[in-house]
PDB file of C-alpha atoms and ligand atoms in Angstrom:
ATOM      1  CA  UNK A   1      -6.350  -1.382  20.735  1.00  0.00           C
ATOM      2  CA  UNK A   2      -4.974   0.920  18.228  1.00  0.00           C
ATOM      3  CA  UNK A   3      -6.406   0.094  14.391  1.00  0.00           C
ATOM      4  CA  UNK A   4      -4.522   0.892  11.489  1.00  0.00           C
ATOM      5  CA  UNK A   5      -5.543   0.693   7.849  1.00  0.00           C
ATOM      6  CA  UNK A   6      -2.782   1.252   5.315  1.00  0.00           C
ATOM      7  CA  UNK A   7      -4.699   1.051   1.540  1.00  0.00           C
ATOM      8  CA  UNK A   8      -3.535   1.195  -1.654  1.00  0.00           C
ATOM      9  CA  UNK A   9      -3.012  -0.358  -4.482  1.00  0.00           C
ATOM     10  CA  UNK A  10       0.303  -2.368  -4.634  1.00  0.00           C
ATOM     11  CA  UNK A  11       0.011  -3.402  -7.548  1.00  0.00           C
ATOM     12  CA  UNK A  12       2.797  -4.848  -6.709  1.00  0.00           C
ATOM     13  CA  UNK A  13       3.934  -4.642  -2.882  1.00  0.00           C
ATOM     14  CA  UNK A  14       7.393  -3.414  -2.755  1.00  0.00           C
ATOM     15  CA  UNK A  15      10.568  -2.802   0.051  1.00  0.00           C
ATOM     16  CA  UNK A  16       9.038   0.853   0.444  1.00  0.00           C
ATOM     17  CA  UNK A  17       5.899  -0.689   1.386  1.00  0.00           C
ATOM     18  CA  UNK A  18       6.841  -3.089   3.588  1.00  0.00           C
ATOM     19  CA  UNK A  19       9.433  -0.764   5.202  1.00  0.00           C
ATOM     20  CA  UNK A  20       6.107   1.305   5.714  1.00  0.00           C
ATOM     21  CA  UNK A  21       4.066  -1.310   7.088  1.00  0.00           C
ATOM     22  CA  UNK A  22       6.839  -3.011   9.187  1.00  0.00           C
ATOM     23  CA  UNK A  23       7.099   0.500  10.612  1.00  0.00           C
ATOM     24  CA  UNK A  24       3.267   0.702  11.656  1.00  0.00           C
ATOM     25  CA  UNK A  25       2.873  -2.731  12.774  1.00  0.00           C
ATOM     26  CA  UNK A  26       5.326  -0.967  15.660  1.00  0.00           C
ATOM     27  CA  UNK A  27       2.886   2.158  16.117  1.00  0.00           C
ATOM     28  CA  UNK A  28      -0.783   0.779  16.301  1.00  0.00           C
ATOM     29  CA  UNK A  29      -2.054  -2.587  18.044  1.00  0.00           C
ATOM     30  CA  UNK A  30      -3.518  -3.773  14.106  1.00  0.00           C
ATOM     31  CA  UNK A  31      -2.749  -3.194  10.950  1.00  0.00           C
ATOM     32  CA  UNK A  32      -4.867  -3.650   8.123  1.00  0.00           C
ATOM     33  CA  UNK A  33      -3.322  -3.140   4.962  1.00  0.00           C
ATOM     34  CA  UNK A  34      -5.766  -2.775   2.677  1.00  0.00           C
ATOM     35  CA  UNK A  35      -5.391  -3.747  -1.432  1.00  0.00           C
ATOM     36  CA  UNK A  36      -8.447  -0.613  -1.695  1.00  0.00           C
ATOM     37  CA  UNK A  37      -9.617  -0.226  -5.417  1.00  0.00           C
ATOM     38  CA  UNK A  38      -8.294   3.293  -7.677  1.00  0.00           C
ATOM     39  CA  UNK A  39     -11.574   3.187 -10.538  1.00  0.00           C
ATOM     40  CA  UNK A  40      -9.196   5.059 -12.577  1.00  0.00           C
ATOM     41  CA  UNK A  41      -6.215   3.377 -12.967  1.00  0.00           C
ATOM     42  CA  UNK A  42      -5.289   0.159 -14.271  1.00  0.00           C
ATOM     43  CA  UNK A  43      -3.659  -2.598 -12.875  1.00  0.00           C
ATOM     44  CA  UNK A  44      -1.499  -5.136 -14.041  1.00  0.00           C
ATOM     45  CA  UNK A  45      -2.305  -7.399 -10.496  1.00  0.00           C
ATOM     46  CA  UNK A  46      -5.310  -9.135 -10.203  1.00  0.00           C
ATOM     47  CA  UNK A  47      -6.830  -8.292  -6.154  1.00  0.00           C
ATOM     48  CA  UNK A  48      -6.113 -11.714  -5.204  1.00  0.00           C
ATOM     49  CA  UNK A  49      -2.621 -11.437  -6.915  1.00  0.00           C
ATOM     50  CA  UNK A  50      -1.596  -8.923  -4.908  1.00  0.00           C
ATOM     51  CA  UNK A  51      -3.185  -9.740  -1.700  1.00  0.00           C
ATOM     52  CA  UNK A  52      -1.016 -12.954  -1.809  1.00  0.00           C
ATOM     53  CA  UNK A  53       1.791 -11.414  -2.355  1.00  0.00           C
ATOM     54  CA  UNK A  54       1.129  -9.264   0.554  1.00  0.00           C
ATOM     55  CA  UNK A  55       0.363 -12.220   3.163  1.00  0.00           C
ATOM     56  CA  UNK A  56       4.015 -14.030   1.433  1.00  0.00           C
ATOM     57  CA  UNK A  57       6.087  -9.936   2.185  1.00  0.00           C
ATOM     58  CA  UNK A  58       4.823  -9.851   5.868  1.00  0.00           C
ATOM     59  CA  UNK A  59       4.734 -13.041   7.020  1.00  0.00           C
ATOM     60  CA  UNK A  60       6.712 -12.315   9.444  1.00  0.00           C
ATOM     61  CA  UNK A  61       4.708  -9.683  10.876  1.00  0.00           C
ATOM     62  CA  UNK A  62       2.302 -10.645  13.704  1.00  0.00           C
ATOM     63  CA  UNK A  63      -0.212  -7.729  13.874  1.00  0.00           C
ATOM     64  CA  UNK A  64      -1.009  -7.010  10.142  1.00  0.00           C
ATOM     65  CA  UNK A  65      -3.850  -8.610   8.313  1.00  0.00           C
ATOM     66  CA  UNK A  66      -4.343  -8.269   4.455  1.00  0.00           C
ATOM     67  CA  UNK A  67      -7.839  -7.612   2.853  1.00  0.00           C
ATOM     68  CA  UNK A  68      -8.952  -5.949   0.226  1.00  0.00           C
ATOM     69  CA  UNK A  69     -11.678  -3.861  -0.640  1.00  0.00           C
ATOM     70  CA  UNK A  70     -14.082  -2.269  -3.888  1.00  0.00           C
ATOM     71  CA  UNK A  71     -15.600   0.318  -2.237  1.00  0.00           C
ATOM     72  CA  UNK A  72     -15.320   3.655  -1.271  1.00  0.00           C
ATOM     73  CA  UNK A  73     -12.293   3.635   1.708  1.00  0.00           C
ATOM     74  CA  UNK A  74     -13.711   5.511   4.339  1.00  0.00           C
ATOM     75  CA  UNK A  75     -17.261   3.142   4.112  1.00  0.00           C
ATOM     76  CA  UNK A  76     -14.664   0.559   5.080  1.00  0.00           C
ATOM     77  CA  UNK A  77     -13.035   2.377   7.706  1.00  0.00           C
ATOM     78  CA  UNK A  78     -15.904   2.845   9.540  1.00  0.00           C
ATOM     79  CA  UNK A  79     -17.613  -0.701   8.654  1.00  0.00           C
ATOM     80  CA  UNK A  80     -13.915  -1.798  11.148  1.00  0.00           C
ATOM     81  CA  UNK A  81     -13.998   0.898  13.358  1.00  0.00           C
ATOM     82  CA  UNK A  82     -10.332   1.752  12.872  1.00  0.00           C
ATOM     83  CA  UNK A  83      -8.411   4.569  14.002  1.00  0.00           C
ATOM     84  CA  UNK A  84      -6.111   6.310  11.420  1.00  0.00           C
ATOM     85  CA  UNK A  85      -5.415   6.453   7.882  1.00  0.00           C
ATOM     86  CA  UNK A  86      -2.402   5.786   7.500  1.00  0.00           C
ATOM     87  CA  UNK A  87      -0.012   6.715   3.768  1.00  0.00           C
ATOM     88  CA  UNK A  88       3.285   7.090   3.152  1.00  0.00           C
ATOM     89  CA  UNK A  89       5.299   9.985   2.094  1.00  0.00           C
ATOM     90  CA  UNK A  90       8.070   9.290  -0.682  1.00  0.00           C
ATOM     91  CA  UNK A  91       8.643  13.063  -2.070  1.00  0.00           C
ATOM     92  CA  UNK A  92       6.930  16.640  -2.528  1.00  0.00           C
ATOM     93  CA  UNK A  93       5.504  15.620  -5.422  1.00  0.00           C
ATOM     94  CA  UNK A  94       3.499  13.326  -3.294  1.00  0.00           C
ATOM     95  CA  UNK A  95       2.067  15.514  -1.176  1.00  0.00           C
ATOM     96  CA  UNK A  96      -0.696  17.260  -3.582  1.00  0.00           C
ATOM     97  CA  UNK A  97      -2.089  13.922  -4.061  1.00  0.00           C
ATOM     98  CA  UNK A  98      -2.046  12.173  -0.624  1.00  0.00           C
ATOM     99  CA  UNK A  99      -3.464  16.038   0.589  1.00  0.00           C
ATOM    100  CA  UNK A 100      -6.263  15.887  -1.404  1.00  0.00           C
ATOM    101  CA  UNK A 101      -7.092  12.284  -0.192  1.00  0.00           C
ATOM    102  CA  UNK A 102      -6.728  12.574   3.364  1.00  0.00           C
ATOM    103  CA  UNK A 103      -8.994  15.902   3.144  1.00  0.00           C
ATOM    104  CA  UNK A 104     -11.638  13.967   1.651  1.00  0.00           C
ATOM    105  CA  UNK A 105     -11.631  11.309   2.969  1.00  0.00           C
ATOM    106  CA  UNK A 106     -11.788  14.192   6.452  1.00  0.00           C
ATOM    107  CA  UNK A 107     -14.610  16.099   3.946  1.00  0.00           C
ATOM    108  CA  UNK A 108     -16.553  11.947   4.798  1.00  0.00           C
ATOM    109  CA  UNK A 109     -16.134  11.142   7.740  1.00  0.00           C
ATOM    110  CA  UNK A 110     -14.757  14.055  10.296  1.00  0.00           C
ATOM    111  CA  UNK A 111     -13.561  11.736  11.857  1.00  0.00           C
ATOM    112  CA  UNK A 112     -10.736  10.256   9.915  1.00  0.00           C
ATOM    113  CA  UNK A 113      -7.418  11.375  10.757  1.00  0.00           C
ATOM    114  CA  UNK A 114      -4.314  10.611   8.006  1.00  0.00           C
ATOM    115  CA  UNK A 115      -1.784   9.483   9.289  1.00  0.00           C
ATOM    116  CA  UNK A 116       1.954  10.273   6.863  1.00  0.00           C
ATOM    117  CA  UNK A 117       5.255   8.301   7.764  1.00  0.00           C
ATOM    118  CA  UNK A 118       8.128   9.476   6.164  1.00  0.00           C
ATOM    119  CA  UNK A 119       9.364   7.169   3.542  1.00  0.00           C
ATOM    120  CA  UNK A 120      13.418   5.832   4.565  1.00  0.00           C
ATOM    121  CA  UNK A 121      15.822   7.807   2.491  1.00  0.00           C
ATOM    122  CA  UNK A 122      16.704   4.616   0.274  1.00  0.00           C
ATOM    123  CA  UNK A 123      13.131   4.142  -0.553  1.00  0.00           C
ATOM    124  CA  UNK A 124      12.546   7.321  -1.596  1.00  0.00           C
ATOM    125  CA  UNK A 125      12.726   6.844  -5.724  1.00  0.00           C
ATOM    126  CA  UNK A 126      10.768   3.107  -5.553  1.00  0.00           C
ATOM    127  CA  UNK A 127       7.029   2.729  -6.589  1.00  0.00           C
ATOM    128  CA  UNK A 128       5.125   0.125  -8.513  1.00  0.00           C
ATOM    129  CA  UNK A 129       5.094   1.693 -11.846  1.00  0.00           C
ATOM    130  CA  UNK A 130       8.640   1.704 -11.584  1.00  0.00           C
ATOM    131  CA  UNK A 131       9.172  -1.689 -10.891  1.00  0.00           C
ATOM    132  CA  UNK A 132       7.188  -2.772 -13.267  1.00  0.00           C
ATOM    133  CA  UNK A 133       8.990  -1.215 -16.518  1.00  0.00           C
ATOM    134  CA  UNK A 134      12.511  -2.647 -15.020  1.00  0.00           C
ATOM    135  CA  UNK A 135      10.884  -6.578 -14.303  1.00  0.00           C
ATOM    136  CA  UNK A 136       8.481  -5.811 -18.284  1.00  0.00           C
ATOM    137  CA  UNK A 137      11.860  -5.287 -19.989  1.00  0.00           C
ATOM    138  CA  UNK A 138      14.164  -7.591 -17.917  1.00  0.00           C
ATOM    139  CA  UNK A 139      15.877  -5.968 -15.431  1.00  0.00           C
ATOM    140  CA  UNK A 140      17.232  -6.605 -11.952  1.00  0.00           C
ATOM    141  CA  UNK A 141      13.919  -5.857  -9.428  1.00  0.00           C
ATOM    142  CA  UNK A 142      15.768  -8.274  -6.518  1.00  0.00           C
ATOM    143  CA  UNK A 143      16.977  -4.861  -4.677  1.00  0.00           C
ATOM    144  CA  UNK A 144      12.852  -2.713  -4.748  1.00  0.00           C
ATOM    145  CA  UNK A 145      11.378  -6.294  -3.497  1.00  0.00           C
ATOM    146  CA  UNK A 146      10.498  -8.588  -1.096  1.00  0.00           C
ATOM    147  CA  UNK A 147      12.897 -11.306  -1.064  1.00  0.00           C
ATOM    148  CA  UNK A 148      10.473 -13.969  -0.799  1.00  0.00           C
ATOM    149  CA  UNK A 149       7.970 -12.871  -3.786  1.00  0.00           C
ATOM    150  CA  UNK A 150      11.646 -11.247  -5.828  1.00  0.00           C
ATOM    151  CA  UNK A 151      10.351 -14.330  -8.552  1.00  0.00           C
ATOM    152  CA  UNK A 152       7.441 -14.253  -8.668  1.00  0.00           C
ATOM    153  CA  UNK A 153       6.770 -10.957  -9.410  1.00  0.00           C
ATOM    154  CA  UNK A 154       9.812 -10.986 -12.149  1.00  0.00           C
ATOM    155  CA  UNK A 155       8.307 -14.118 -13.692  1.00  0.00           C
ATOM    156  CA  UNK A 156       4.388 -12.797 -13.951  1.00  0.00           C
ATOM    157  CA  UNK A 157       5.710  -9.748 -15.284  1.00  0.00           C
ATOM    158  CA  UNK A 158       8.217 -10.973 -18.314  1.00  0.00           C
ATOM    159  CA  UNK A 159       7.299 -10.396 -21.138  1.00  0.00           C
TER     160      UNK A 159
HETATM  161  O1  PNS B   1      -1.368   3.414  -3.519  1.00  0.00           O
HETATM  162  P1  PNS B   1      -2.002   4.138  -4.541  1.00  0.00           P
HETATM  163  O2  PNS B   1      -2.572   4.028  -6.053  1.00  0.00           O
HETATM  164  O3  PNS B   1      -1.977   5.344  -4.400  1.00  0.00           O
HETATM  165  O4  PNS B   1      -4.007   3.814  -3.923  1.00  0.00           O
HETATM  166  C1  PNS B   1      -4.889   5.099  -4.155  1.00  0.00           C
HETATM  167  C2  PNS B   1      -5.933   4.483  -3.449  1.00  0.00           C
HETATM  168  C3  PNS B   1      -6.575   3.073  -3.652  1.00  0.00           C
HETATM  169  C4  PNS B   1      -5.516   4.512  -1.873  1.00  0.00           C
HETATM  170  C5  PNS B   1      -6.874   5.675  -3.123  1.00  0.00           C
HETATM  171  O5  PNS B   1      -7.442   6.102  -4.422  1.00  0.00           O
HETATM  172  C6  PNS B   1      -8.396   4.914  -2.509  1.00  0.00           C
HETATM  173  O6  PNS B   1      -8.589   5.371  -1.376  1.00  0.00           O
HETATM  174  N1  PNS B   1      -9.370   4.031  -3.008  1.00  0.00           N
HETATM  175  C7  PNS B   1     -10.278   3.527  -2.780  1.00  0.00           C
HETATM  176  C8  PNS B   1     -11.465   4.748  -3.366  1.00  0.00           C
HETATM  177  C9  PNS B   1     -11.812   5.487  -2.255  1.00  0.00           C
HETATM  178  O7  PNS B   1     -12.011   6.008  -1.572  1.00  0.00           O
HETATM  179  N2  PNS B   1     -11.582   7.044  -2.842  1.00  0.00           N
HETATM  180  C10 PNS B   1     -11.397   8.055  -2.487  1.00  0.00           C
HETATM  181  C11 PNS B   1     -10.176   8.449  -1.999  1.00  0.00           C
HETATM  182  S1  PNS B   1     -10.310  10.015  -1.321  1.00  0.00           S
END
């Protein structure tokens, strides 16, 4: 049984994340989507809210589990005896940051391999912070977030 962990802030989950999750479910027996804490990045949604949105967005996918962890990703990886860490890459601009994290995780735990899935072309520009900005100014985010949570995100971010 091959288990992948897909960690992120998911603040909130977007169609770009959902695309990576659904493609990862075809490659691994189990995909744990982990709401992780980046202590130096302020968030708009609570961990609980982010988990609830992810649960709704992934309800049609069978081999997905949603969890959260307030600690080092690598400690969670070891606890779960996971096989790989999955990350999405949108553009070259993501590469340096993601490369640093993959290297740091590998330094902390030599067995921790990070696998990158490239974003689908229609999602290369998409980010949670862009979705938040558009929603805060009452713009239309329906093309950027899963349909089933679109209204909830819109209402939550409306100023
Ligand atoms: O979606 P993001 O903000 O790019 O995700 C970054 C995240 C949350 C995956 C990263 O900050 C993380 O792994 N946080 C957990 C704490 C940790 O292990 N930090 C060291 C990673 S090098």
